[in-house]
Short mmCIF file of C-alpha atoms and ligand atoms in Angstrom, two decimals:
data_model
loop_
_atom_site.label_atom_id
_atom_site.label_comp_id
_atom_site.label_asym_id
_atom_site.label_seq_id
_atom_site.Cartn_x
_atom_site.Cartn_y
_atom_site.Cartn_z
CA UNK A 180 -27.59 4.11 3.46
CA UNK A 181 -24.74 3.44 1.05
CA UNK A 182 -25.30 0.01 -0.78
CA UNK A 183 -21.49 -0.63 -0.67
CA UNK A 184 -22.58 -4.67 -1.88
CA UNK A 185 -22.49 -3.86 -5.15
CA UNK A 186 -20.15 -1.28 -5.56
CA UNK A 187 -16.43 -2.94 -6.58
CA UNK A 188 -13.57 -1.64 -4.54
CA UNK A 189 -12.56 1.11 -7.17
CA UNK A 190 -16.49 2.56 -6.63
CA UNK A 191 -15.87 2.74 -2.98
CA UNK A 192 -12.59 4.49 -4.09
CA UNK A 193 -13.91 7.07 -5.68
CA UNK A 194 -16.84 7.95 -3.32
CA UNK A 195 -13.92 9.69 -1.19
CA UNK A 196 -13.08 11.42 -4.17
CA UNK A 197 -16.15 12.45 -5.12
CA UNK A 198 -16.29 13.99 -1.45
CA UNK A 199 -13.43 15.77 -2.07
CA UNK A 200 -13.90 16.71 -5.50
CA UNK A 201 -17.50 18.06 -4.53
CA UNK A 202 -15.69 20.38 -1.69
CA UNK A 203 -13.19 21.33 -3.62
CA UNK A 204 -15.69 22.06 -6.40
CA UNK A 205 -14.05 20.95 -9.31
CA UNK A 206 -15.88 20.62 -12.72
CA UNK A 207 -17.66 17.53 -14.10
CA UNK A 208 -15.03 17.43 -16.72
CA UNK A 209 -12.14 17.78 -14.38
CA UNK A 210 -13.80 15.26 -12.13
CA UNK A 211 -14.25 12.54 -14.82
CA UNK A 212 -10.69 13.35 -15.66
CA UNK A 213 -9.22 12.38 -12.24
CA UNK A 214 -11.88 9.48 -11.59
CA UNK A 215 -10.76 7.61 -14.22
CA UNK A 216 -7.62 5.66 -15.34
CA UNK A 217 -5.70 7.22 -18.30
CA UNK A 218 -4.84 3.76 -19.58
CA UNK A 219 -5.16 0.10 -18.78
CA UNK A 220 -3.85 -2.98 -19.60
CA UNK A 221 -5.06 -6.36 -19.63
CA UNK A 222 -2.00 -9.50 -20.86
CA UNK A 223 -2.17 -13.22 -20.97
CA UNK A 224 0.68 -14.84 -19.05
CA UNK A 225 1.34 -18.32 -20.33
CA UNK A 226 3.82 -20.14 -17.98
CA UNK A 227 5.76 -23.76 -18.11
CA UNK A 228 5.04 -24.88 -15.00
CA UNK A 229 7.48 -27.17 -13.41
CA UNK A 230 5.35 -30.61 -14.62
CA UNK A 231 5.68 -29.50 -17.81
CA UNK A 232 2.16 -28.28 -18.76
CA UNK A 233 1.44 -24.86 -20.43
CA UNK A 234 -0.96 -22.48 -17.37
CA UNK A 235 -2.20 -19.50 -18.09
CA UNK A 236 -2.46 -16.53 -16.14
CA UNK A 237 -3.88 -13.14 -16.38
CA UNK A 238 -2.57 -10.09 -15.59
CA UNK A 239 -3.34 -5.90 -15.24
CA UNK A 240 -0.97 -2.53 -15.40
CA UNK A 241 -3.58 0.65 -14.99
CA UNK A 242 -2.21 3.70 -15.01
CA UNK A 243 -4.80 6.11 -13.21
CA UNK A 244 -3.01 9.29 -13.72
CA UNK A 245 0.71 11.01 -14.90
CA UNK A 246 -0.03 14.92 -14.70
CA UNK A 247 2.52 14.83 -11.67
CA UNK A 248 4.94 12.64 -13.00
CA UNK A 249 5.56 9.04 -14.36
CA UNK A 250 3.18 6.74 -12.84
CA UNK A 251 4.24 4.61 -9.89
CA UNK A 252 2.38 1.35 -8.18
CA UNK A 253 3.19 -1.42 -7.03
CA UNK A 254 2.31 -5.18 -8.58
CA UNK A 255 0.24 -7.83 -6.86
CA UNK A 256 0.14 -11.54 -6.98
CA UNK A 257 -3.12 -12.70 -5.40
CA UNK A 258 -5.99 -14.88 -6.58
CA UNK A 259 -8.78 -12.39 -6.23
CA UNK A 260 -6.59 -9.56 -8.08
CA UNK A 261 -8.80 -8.38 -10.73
CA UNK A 262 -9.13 -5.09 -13.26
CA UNK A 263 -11.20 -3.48 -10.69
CA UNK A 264 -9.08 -4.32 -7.65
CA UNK A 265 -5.86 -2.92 -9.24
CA UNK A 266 -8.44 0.36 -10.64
CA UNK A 267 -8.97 0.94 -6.89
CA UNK A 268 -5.21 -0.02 -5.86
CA UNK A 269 -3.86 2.52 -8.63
CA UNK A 270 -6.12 5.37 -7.80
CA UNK A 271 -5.10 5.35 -4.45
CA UNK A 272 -1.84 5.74 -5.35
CA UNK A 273 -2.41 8.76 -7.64
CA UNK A 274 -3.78 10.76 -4.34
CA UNK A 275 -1.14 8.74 -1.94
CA UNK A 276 1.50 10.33 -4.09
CA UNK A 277 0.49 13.46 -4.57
CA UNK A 278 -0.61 13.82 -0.48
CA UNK A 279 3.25 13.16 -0.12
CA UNK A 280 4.05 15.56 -2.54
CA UNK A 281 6.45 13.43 -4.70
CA UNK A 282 6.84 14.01 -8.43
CA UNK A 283 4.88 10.43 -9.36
CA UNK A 284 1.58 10.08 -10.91
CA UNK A 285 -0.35 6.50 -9.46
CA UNK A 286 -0.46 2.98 -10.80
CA UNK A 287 -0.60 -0.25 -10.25
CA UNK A 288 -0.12 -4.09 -11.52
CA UNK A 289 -1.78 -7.36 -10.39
CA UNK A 290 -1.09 -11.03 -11.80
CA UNK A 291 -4.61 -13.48 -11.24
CA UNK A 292 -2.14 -16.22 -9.18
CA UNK A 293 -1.56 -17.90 -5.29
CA UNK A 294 1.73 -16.85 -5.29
CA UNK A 295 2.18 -19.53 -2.53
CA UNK A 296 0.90 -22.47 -4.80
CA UNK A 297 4.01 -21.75 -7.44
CA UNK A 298 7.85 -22.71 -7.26
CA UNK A 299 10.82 -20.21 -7.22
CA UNK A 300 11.07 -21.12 -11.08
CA UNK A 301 7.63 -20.66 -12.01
CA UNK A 302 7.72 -17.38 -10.34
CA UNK A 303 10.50 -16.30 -12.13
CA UNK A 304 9.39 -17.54 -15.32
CA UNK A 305 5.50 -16.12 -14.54
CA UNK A 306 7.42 -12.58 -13.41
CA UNK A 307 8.94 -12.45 -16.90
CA UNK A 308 6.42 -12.77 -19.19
CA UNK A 309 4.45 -10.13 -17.39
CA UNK A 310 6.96 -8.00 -17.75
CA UNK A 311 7.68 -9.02 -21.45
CA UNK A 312 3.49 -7.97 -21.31
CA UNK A 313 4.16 -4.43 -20.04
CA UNK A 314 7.19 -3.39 -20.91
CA UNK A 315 6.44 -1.22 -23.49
CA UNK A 316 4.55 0.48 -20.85
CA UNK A 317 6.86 0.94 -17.64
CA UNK A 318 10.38 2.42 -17.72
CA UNK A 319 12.02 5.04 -15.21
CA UNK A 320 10.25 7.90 -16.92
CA UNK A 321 7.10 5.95 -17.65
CA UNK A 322 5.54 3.86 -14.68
CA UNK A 323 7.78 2.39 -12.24
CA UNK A 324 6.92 -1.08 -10.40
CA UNK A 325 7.39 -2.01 -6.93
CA UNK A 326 6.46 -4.96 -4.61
CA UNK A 327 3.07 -5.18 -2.92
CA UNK A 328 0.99 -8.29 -1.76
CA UNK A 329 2.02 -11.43 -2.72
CA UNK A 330 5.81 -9.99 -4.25
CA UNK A 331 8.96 -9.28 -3.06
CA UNK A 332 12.62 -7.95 -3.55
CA UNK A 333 13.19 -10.92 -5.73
CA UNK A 334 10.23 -10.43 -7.69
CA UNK A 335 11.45 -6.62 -8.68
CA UNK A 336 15.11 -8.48 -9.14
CA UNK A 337 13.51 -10.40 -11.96
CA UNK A 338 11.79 -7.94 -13.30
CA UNK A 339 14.47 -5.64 -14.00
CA UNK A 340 16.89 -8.35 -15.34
CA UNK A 341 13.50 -8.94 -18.20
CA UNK A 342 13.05 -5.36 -18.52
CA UNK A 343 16.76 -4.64 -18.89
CA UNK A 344 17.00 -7.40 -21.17
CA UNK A 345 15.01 -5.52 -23.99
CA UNK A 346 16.23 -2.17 -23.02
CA UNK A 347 19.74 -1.95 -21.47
CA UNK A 348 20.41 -1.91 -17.77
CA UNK A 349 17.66 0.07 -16.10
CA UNK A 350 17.72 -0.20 -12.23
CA UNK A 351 15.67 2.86 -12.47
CA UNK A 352 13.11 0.83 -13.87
CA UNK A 353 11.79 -0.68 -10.32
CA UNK A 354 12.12 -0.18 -7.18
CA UNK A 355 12.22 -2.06 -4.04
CA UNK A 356 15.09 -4.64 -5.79
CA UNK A 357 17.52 -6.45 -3.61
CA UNK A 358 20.34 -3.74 -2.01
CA UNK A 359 22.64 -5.44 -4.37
CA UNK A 360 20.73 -4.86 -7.18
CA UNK A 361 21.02 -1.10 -6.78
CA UNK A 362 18.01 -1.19 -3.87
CA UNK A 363 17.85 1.42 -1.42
CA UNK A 364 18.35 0.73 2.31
CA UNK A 365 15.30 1.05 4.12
CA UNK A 366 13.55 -0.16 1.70
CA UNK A 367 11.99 -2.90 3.03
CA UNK A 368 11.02 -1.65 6.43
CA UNK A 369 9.52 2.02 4.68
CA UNK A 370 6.14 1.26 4.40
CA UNK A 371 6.26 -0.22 8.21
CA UNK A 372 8.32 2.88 9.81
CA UNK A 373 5.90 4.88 8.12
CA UNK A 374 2.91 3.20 10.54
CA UNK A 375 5.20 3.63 12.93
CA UNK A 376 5.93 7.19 12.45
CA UNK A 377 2.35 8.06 12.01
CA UNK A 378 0.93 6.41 14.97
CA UNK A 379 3.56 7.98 16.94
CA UNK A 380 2.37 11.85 16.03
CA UNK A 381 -1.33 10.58 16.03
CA UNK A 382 -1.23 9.22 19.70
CA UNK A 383 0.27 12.57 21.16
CA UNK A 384 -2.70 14.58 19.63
CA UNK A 385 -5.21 12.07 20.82
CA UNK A 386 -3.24 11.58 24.17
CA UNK A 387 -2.79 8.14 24.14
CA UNK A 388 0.70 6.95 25.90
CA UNK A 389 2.34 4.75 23.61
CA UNK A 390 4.39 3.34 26.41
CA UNK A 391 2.29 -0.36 27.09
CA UNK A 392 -0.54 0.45 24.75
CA UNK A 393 -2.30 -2.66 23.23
CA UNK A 394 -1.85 -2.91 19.66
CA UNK A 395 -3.13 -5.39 17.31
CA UNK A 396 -2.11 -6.25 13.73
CA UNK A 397 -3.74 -8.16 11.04
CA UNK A 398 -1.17 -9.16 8.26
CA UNK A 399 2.12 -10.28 8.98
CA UNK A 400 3.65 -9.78 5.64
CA UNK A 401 6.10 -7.11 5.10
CA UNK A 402 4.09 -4.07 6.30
CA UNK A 403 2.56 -5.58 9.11
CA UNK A 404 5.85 -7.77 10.19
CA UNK A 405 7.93 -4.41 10.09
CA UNK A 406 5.53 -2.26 11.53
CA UNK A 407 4.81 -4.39 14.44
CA UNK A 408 8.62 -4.89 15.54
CA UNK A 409 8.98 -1.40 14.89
CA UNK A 410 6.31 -0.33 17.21
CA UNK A 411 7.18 -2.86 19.88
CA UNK A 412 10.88 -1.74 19.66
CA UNK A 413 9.29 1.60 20.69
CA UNK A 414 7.53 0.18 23.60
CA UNK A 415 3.85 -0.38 22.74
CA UNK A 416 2.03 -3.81 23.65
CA UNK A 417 1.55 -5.83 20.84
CA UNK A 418 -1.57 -7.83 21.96
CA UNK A 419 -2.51 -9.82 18.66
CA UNK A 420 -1.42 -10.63 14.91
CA UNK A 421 -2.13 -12.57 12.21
CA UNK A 422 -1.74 -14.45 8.68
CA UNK A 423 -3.90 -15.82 6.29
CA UNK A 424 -4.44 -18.87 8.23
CA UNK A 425 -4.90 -17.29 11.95
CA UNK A 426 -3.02 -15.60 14.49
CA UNK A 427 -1.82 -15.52 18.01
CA UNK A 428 -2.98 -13.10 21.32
CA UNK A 429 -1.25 -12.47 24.24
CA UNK A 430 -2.54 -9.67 26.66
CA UNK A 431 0.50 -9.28 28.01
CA UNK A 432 2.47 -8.60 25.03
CA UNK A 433 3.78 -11.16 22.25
CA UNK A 434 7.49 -11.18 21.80
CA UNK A 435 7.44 -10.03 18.30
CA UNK A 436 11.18 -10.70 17.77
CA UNK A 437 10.68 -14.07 18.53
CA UNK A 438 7.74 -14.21 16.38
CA UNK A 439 9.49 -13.12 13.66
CA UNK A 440 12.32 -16.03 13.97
CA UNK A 441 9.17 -18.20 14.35
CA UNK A 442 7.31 -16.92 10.84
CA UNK A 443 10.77 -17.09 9.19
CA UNK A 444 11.13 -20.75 9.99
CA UNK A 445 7.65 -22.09 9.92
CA UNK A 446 6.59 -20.03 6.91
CA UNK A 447 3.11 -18.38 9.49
CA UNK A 448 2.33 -17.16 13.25
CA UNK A 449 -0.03 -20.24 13.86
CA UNK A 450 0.99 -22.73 16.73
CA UNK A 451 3.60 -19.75 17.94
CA UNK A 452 4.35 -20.94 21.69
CA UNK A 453 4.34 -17.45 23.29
CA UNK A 454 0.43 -16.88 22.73
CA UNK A 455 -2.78 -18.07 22.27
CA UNK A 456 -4.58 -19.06 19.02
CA UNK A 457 -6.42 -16.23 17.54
CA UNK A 458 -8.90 -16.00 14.05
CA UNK A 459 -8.89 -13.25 12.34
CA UNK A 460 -12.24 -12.04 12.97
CA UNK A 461 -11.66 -11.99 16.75
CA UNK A 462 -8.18 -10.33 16.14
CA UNK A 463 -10.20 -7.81 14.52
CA UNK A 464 -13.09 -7.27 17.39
CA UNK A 465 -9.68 -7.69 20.49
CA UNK A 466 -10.00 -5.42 22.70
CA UNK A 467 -7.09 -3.15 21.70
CA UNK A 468 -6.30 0.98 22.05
CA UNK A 469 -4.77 0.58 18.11
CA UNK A 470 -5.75 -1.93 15.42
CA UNK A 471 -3.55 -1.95 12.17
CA UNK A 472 -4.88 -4.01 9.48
CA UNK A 473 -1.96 -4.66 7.09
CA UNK A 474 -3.29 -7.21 5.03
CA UNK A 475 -5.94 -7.13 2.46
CA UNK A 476 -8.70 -4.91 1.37
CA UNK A 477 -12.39 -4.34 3.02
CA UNK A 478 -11.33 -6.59 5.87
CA UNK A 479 -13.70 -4.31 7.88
CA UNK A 480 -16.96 -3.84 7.05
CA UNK A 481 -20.37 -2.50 8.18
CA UNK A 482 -21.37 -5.76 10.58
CA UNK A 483 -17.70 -6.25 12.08
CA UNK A 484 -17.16 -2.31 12.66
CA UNK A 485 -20.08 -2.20 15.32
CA UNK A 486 -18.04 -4.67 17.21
CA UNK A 487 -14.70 -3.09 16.98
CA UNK A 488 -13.20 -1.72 20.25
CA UNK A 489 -9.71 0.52 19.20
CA UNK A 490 -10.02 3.96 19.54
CA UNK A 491 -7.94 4.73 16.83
CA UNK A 492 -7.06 2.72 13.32
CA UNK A 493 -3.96 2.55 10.89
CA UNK A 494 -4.90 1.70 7.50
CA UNK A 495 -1.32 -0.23 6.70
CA UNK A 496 -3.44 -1.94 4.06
CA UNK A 497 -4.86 -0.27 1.40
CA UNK A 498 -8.65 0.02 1.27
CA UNK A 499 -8.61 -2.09 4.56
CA UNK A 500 -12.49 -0.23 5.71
CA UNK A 501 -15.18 0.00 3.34
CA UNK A 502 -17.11 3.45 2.88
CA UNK A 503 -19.93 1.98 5.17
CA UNK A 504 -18.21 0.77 8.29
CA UNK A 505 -16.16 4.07 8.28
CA UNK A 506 -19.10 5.88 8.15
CA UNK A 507 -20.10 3.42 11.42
CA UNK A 508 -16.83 4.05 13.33
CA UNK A 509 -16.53 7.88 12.70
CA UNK A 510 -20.01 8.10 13.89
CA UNK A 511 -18.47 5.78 16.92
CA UNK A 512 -15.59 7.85 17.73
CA UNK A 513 -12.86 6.26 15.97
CA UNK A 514 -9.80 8.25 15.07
CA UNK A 515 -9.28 6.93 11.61
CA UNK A 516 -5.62 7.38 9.84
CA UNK A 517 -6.31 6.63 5.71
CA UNK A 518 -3.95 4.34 3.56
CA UNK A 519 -2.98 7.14 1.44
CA UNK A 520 -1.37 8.92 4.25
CA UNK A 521 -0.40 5.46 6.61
CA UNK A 522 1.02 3.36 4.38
CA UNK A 523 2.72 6.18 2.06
CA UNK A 524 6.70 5.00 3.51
CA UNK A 525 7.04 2.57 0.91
CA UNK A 526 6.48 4.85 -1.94
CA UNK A 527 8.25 7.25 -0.27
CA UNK A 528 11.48 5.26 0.16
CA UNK A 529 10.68 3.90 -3.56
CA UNK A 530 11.15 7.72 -4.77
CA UNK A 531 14.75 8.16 -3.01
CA UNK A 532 15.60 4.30 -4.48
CA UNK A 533 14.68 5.55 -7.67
CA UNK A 534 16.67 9.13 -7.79
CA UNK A 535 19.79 7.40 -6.14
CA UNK A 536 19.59 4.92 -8.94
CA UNK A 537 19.22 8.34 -11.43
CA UNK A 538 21.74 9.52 -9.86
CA UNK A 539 23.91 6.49 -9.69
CA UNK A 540 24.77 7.34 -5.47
CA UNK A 541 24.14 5.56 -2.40
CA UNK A 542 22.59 6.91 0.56
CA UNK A 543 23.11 5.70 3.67
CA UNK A 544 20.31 4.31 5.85
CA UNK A 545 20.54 7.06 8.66
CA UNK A 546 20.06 9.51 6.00
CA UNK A 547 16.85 7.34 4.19
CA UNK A 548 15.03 6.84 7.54
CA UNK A 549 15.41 10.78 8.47
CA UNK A 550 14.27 12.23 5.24
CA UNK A 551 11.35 9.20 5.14
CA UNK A 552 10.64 10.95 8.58
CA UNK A 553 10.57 13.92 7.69
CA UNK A 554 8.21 13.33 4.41
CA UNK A 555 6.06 11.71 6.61
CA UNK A 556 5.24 13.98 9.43
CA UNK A 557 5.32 17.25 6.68
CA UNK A 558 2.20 14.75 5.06
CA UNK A 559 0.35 14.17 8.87
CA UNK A 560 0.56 17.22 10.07
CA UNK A 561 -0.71 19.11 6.94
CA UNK A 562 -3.46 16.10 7.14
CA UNK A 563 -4.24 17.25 10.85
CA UNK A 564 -4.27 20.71 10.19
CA UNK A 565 -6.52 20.98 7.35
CA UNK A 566 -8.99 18.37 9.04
CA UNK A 567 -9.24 20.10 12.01
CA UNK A 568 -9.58 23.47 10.44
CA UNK A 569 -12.14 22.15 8.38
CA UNK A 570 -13.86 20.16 10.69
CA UNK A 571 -13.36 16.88 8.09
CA UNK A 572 -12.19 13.32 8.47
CA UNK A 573 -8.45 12.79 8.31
CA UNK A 574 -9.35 10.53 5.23
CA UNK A 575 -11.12 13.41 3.84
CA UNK A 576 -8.47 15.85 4.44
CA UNK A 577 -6.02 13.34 3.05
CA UNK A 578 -8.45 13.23 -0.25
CA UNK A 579 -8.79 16.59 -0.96
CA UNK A 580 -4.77 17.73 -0.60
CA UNK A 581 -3.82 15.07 -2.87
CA UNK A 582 -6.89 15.40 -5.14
CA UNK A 583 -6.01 19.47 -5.25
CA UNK A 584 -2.50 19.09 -6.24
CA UNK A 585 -3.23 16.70 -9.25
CA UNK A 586 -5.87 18.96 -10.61
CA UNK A 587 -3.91 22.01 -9.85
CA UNK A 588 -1.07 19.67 -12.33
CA UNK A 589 -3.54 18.92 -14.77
CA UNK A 590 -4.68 22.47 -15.10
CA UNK A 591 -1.02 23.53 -15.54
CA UNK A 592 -0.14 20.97 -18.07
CA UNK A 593 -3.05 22.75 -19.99
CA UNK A 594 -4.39 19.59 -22.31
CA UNK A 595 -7.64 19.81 -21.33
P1 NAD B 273 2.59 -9.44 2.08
O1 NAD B 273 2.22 -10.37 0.98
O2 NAD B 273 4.03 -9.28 2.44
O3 NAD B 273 1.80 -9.84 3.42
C1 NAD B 273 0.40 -9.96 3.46
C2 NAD B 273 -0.01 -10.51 4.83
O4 NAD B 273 -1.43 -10.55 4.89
C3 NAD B 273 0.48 -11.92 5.12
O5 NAD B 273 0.78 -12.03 6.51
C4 NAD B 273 -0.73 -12.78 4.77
O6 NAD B 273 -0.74 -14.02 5.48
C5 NAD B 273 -1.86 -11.85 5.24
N1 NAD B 273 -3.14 -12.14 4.57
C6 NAD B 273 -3.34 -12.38 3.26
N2 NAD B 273 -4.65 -12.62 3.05
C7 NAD B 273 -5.26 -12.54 4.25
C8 NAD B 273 -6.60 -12.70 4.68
N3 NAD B 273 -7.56 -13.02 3.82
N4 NAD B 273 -6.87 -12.50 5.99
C9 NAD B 273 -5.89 -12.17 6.86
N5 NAD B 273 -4.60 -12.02 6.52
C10 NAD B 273 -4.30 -12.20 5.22
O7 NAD B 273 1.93 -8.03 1.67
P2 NAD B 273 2.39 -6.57 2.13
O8 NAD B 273 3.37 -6.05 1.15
O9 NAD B 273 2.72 -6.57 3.58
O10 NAD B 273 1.03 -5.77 1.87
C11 NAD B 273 -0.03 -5.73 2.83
C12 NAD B 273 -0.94 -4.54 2.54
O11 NAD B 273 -0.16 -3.34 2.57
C13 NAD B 273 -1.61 -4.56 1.16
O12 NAD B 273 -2.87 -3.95 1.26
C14 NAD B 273 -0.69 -3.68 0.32
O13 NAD B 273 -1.36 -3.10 -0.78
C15 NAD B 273 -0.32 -2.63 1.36
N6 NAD B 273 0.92 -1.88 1.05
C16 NAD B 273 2.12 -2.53 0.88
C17 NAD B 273 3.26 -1.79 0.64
C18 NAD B 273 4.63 -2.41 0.54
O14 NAD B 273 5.63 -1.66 0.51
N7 NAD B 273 4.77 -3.73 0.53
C19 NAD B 273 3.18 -0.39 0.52
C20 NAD B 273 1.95 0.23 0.69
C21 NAD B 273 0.83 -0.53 0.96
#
């Protein structure tokens, strides 16, 4: 039995890539290569906060591999961020990128801070020192931030006016930035109508009608929020979602529009009128066809995966199922659809933001959301085939395409 207590998140990581690497019988060298980050970074953030004292913060870039292009990852705010977390967070990238075949290597940035617990001016002045911290590291051709957990459009606003600041305007620099910042449209909603689009093929090869199926959705940020109003515009059943602080269940379907006019003005989904309080764990255990955790990492472990009842999960979030309790629902049954593949829309979208800022040319949304679609069912479908042919895990599949393409780079490149 895996002792997954005391292995940290980027462990767990790489025991999926040792899988793959093992099949797809690279060399020790090559392996230790890929496994580890080319180069990390570890900054003090000292911020005025609005009482006038001096608080410190601390703050990550890793950049787990380039042979495929300049890195790419997004940047977390959360408390529990730490070197390993964003290890895990940019390793996953690395494979997510190259499973989606576009020309970025994998990355990522977190900031030790309750995002929640800070003003709009503290943020801002937090956002810029990390980027002062970094920026000799990013740039368009270098490593490219984006929004994840805990940031937003305005965070990547900010950090392209500090990053532009030392180096001339750079829109290229980061991606998912306001629309009027040179942002793509789509943007926001990419990483959700990727769910969306992946659940869609997934349920016609496992034969589940979509039409009233019960869905449930932990996270209401950005991915889950999108994801869920995208899938309910589509006609599924969205039974149950949730925050931080709860959630809400209705078996007969919660009116996520609504919800969403209710999150925007009370700032959660707690106390929503058209449902029933919900915690998380029992969101988690509801007896659903689809559950989509879209919130935070190894929210399902060994002891609550024996009580889960979907037949098939999303991983919106990244790292959402520890090695263990996958190992406990694939022995159940489960159809399980990895991060790297499921929540790839957001990079995706990120890449055509970032050449239409190269390229200084708009695209129109029609023509983002058909080419994200497209991206995105080329990645499943080569995912389904090679899983099925080779009698693997879709996770495992997913692994070893993206694992093959960045050795195949690294071989090519010829430093080693
Ligand atoms: P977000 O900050 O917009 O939303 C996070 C949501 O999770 C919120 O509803 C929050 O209340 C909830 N949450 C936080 N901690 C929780 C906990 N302990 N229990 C239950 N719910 C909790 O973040 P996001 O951008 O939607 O990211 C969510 C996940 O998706 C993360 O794993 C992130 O890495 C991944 N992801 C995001 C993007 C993107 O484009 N934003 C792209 C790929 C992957």
């Amino acid at each position: 039995m895996l002792q997954t207590l005391e292995l940290s998140t980027f462990d767990e990581v790489n025991l999926f890539f040792d899988t793959a690497a093992d099949r797809l019988g690279l060399n020790d060298g090559l392996k230790q290569m890929l496994k580890r980050p080319w180069r990390e970074l570890q900054v003090q953030i000292p911020v005025r906060m609005d009482d006038g004292q001096i608080e410190v913060f601390t703050g990550f870039r890793v950049q787990h591999n380039g042979a495929r292009g300049p890195y790419k990852g997004g940047v977390r705010y959360h408390p529990d961020a730490d070197l390993e977390e964003v290890r895990a967070l940019a390793s996953l990238m690395t494979w997510k990128t190259a499973l989606v075949d576009i020309p970025f290597g994998g990355s990522k940035g977190g900031v030790q801070v309750d995002p929640l617990r800070l003003s709009q001016g503290e943020l801002n002045r937090l956002t810029r020192r990390y980027t002062q911290q970094i920026e000799h590291l990013i740039g368009p051709n270098r490593d490219i931030p984006a929004p994840d957990m805990g940031t937003n459009a305005q965070t990547m606003a900010w950090i392209m006016d500090a990053y532009g600041q030392l180096h001339g305007h750079s829109p290229a620099a980061v991606t998912g930035k306001p629309v009027e910042m040179g942002g793509s449209l789509g943007r926001e909603s990419a990483t959700g109508r990727g769910v969306a689009l992946v659940l869609e093929e997934a349920a016609k090869d496992a034969g589940l009608d979509l039409q009233g199926a019960k869905i449930a959705v932990q996270g209401f940020g950005n991915v889950g929020s999108w994801a869920a109003r995208l899938m309910y515009d589509s006609g599924c059943r969205i039974i149950a979602v949730s925050g931080i602080d709860g959630g809400v269940f209705n078996l007969d379907g919660l009116d996520i529009p609504k919800l969403q006019d209710y999150q925007r003005a009370t700032g959660g989904v707690v106390g929503f009128g058209g449902g029933d309080g919900i915690s998380n764990s029992e969101l988690l255990e509801s007896d659903c066809d689809v559950l989509v955790p879209a919130a935070i990492d190894n929210a399902i472990t060994a002891e609550n995966a024996r009580h889960i009842k979907a037949r098939m999960i999303l991983e919106a979030a990244n790292h959402p199922i520890t090695p263990e309790a996958d190992r406990v629902l694939s022995e159940g049954g489960v159809t399980i659809l990895p991060d790297v593949l499921v929540n790839a829309g957001g990079v995706v979208v990120s890449y055509f933001e970032w050449t239409q800022n190269i390229q200084e040319f708009h695209w129109d949304e029609i023509r983002v959301n058909e080419e994200l679609k497209k991206t995105m069912l080329r990645a499943y479908h080569e995912v389904r085939t090679r899983s099925v042919n080779a009698q693997i895990s879709n996770r495992q599949a997913a692994f070893e395409i993206g694992v093959q393409r960045v050795a195949r780079a690294v071989e090519l490149r010829g430093f080693v």
